[in-house]
XYZ file of C-alpha atoms in Angstrom:
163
model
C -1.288 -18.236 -8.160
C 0.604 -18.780 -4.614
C 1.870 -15.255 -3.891
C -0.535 -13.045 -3.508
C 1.313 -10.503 -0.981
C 3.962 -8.803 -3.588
C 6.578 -6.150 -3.236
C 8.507 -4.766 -6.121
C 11.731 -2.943 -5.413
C 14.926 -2.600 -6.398
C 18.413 -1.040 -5.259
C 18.223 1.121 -7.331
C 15.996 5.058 -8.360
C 14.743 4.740 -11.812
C 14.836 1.189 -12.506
C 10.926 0.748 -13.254
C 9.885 -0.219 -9.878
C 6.835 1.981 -10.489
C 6.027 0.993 -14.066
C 6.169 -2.816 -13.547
C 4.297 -2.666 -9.976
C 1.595 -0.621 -11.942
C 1.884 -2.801 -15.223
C 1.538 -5.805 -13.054
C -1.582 -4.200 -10.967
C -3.232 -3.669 -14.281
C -2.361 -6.963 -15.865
C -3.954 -8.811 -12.797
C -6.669 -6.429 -12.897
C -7.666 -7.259 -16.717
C -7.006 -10.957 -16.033
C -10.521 -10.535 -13.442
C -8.538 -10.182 -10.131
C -9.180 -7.622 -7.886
C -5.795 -6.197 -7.238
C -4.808 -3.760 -4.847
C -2.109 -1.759 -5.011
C -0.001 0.579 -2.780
C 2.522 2.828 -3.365
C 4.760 2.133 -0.304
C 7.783 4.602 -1.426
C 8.663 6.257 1.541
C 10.890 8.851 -0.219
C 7.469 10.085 -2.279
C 6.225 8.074 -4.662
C 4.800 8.364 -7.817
C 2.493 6.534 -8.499
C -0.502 8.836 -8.785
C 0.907 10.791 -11.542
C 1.391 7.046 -13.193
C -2.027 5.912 -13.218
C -2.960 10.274 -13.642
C -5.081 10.031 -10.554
C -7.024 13.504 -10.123
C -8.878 12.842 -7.113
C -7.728 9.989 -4.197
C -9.758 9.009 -1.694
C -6.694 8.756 0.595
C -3.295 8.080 0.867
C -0.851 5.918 2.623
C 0.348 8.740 4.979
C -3.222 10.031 5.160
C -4.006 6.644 6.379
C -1.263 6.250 8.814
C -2.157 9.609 10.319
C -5.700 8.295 10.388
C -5.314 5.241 12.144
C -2.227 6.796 14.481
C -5.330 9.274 15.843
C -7.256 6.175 16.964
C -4.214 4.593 18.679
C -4.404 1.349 20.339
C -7.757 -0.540 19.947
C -6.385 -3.361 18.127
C -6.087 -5.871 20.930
C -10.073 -7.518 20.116
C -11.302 -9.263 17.076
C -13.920 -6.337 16.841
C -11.078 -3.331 16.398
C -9.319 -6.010 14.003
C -12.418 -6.913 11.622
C -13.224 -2.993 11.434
C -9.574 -1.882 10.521
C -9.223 -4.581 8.039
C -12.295 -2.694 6.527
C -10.850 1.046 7.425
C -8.145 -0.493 4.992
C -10.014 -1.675 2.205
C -12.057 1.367 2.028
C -8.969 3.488 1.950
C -8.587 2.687 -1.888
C -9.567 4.516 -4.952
C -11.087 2.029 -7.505
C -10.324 3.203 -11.245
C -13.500 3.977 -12.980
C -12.176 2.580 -15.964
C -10.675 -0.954 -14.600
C -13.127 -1.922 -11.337
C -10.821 -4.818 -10.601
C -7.789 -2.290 -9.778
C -8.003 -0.015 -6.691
C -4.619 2.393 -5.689
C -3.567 3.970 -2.897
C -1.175 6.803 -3.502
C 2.029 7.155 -1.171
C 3.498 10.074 0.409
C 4.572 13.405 -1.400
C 7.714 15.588 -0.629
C 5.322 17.268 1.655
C 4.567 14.216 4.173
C 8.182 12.804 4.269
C 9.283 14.705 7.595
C 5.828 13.493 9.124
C 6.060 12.146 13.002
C 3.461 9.265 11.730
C 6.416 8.043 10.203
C 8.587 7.538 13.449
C 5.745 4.860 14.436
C 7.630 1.660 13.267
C 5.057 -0.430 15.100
C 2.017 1.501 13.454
C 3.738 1.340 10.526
C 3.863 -2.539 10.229
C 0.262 -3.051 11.638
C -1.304 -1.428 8.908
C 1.367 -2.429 5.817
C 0.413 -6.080 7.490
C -3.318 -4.943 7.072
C -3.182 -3.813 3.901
C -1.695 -7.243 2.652
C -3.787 -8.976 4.752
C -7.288 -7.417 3.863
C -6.319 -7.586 0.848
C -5.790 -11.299 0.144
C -8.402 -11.722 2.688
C -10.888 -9.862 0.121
C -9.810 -12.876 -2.688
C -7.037 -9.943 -4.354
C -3.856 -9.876 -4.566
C -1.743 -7.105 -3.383
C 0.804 -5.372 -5.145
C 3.451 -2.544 -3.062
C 5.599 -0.502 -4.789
C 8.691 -0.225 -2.542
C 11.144 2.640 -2.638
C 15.321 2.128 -2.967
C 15.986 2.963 0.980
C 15.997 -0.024 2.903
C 16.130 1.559 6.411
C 13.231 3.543 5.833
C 10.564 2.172 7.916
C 7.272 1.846 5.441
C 10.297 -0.305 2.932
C 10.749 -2.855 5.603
C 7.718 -3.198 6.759
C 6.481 -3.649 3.029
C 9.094 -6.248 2.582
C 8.547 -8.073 5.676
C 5.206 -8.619 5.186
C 5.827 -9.783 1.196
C 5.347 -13.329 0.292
C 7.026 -12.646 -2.836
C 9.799 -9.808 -3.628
């Protein structure tokens, strides 16, 4: 397996983005590979309500907001090693399939959020999350919305090894 940073996306709403970036997840997941994956939809995903998450440890925005509060320690290799680890532990692990662990996107809710006007933020941690990651032995797996201008999309694709 050579690609282990993936986005799915597509042009187009309601072409099963969501179903085959979570079919994929779990099909990884059940082949022994710890998979993460991230529902990068910037126009509200839903992935939750997919996989019928009832509790979340955190969420993508919840996460940006997090690590926006901190701002600007990420010039060491200290500050790097402990948000590659702020990222990993962001995940929910499914009880029922340890190998798989989510993190939810934004709702309706968080899309007006000023987090989101942070296109630099925004591609350090969408580059973290790929990179902890595959740095963990996993692959990663982002769902990516239709809207190509929206930052979280381009950073997700950026950062892809495979689309």
């Amino acid at each position: 397996m050579s690609a282990r940073k993936i986005a799915i996306t597509s042009p187009k709403g309601g072409a099963g983005k969501t179903t085959i970036a979570v079919n994929l997840a779990v099909a990884y997941a059940l082949s022994g590979i710890t998979t993460y994956l991230v529902d990068a939809d910037g126009n509200a995903g839903s992935m939750q309500y997919h996989l019928r998450l009832q509790q979340v440890k955190t969420t993508l925005i919840g996460l940006i907001r997090r690590v926006a509060a901190q701002s600007g320690k990420q010039d060491d290799i200290m500050a790097v090693v402990s948000a590659g680890g702020q990222y990993l532990n962001a995940f929910t692990q499914i009880e029922e399939l340890p190998t798989l662990k989510v993190l939810p996107g934004l709702v309706t809710d968080d899309l007006g959020d000023q987090a989101l006007q942070n296109e630099e933020l925004i591609n350090r941690i969408i580059t973290g999350l790929y990179e902890a990651g595959v740095a963990s032995g996993g692959v990663v797996i982002m769902d990516v919305g239709i809207n190509p201008a929206h930052p979280v999309h381009r950073a997700a694709l950026r950062a892809a090894e495979s689309i």
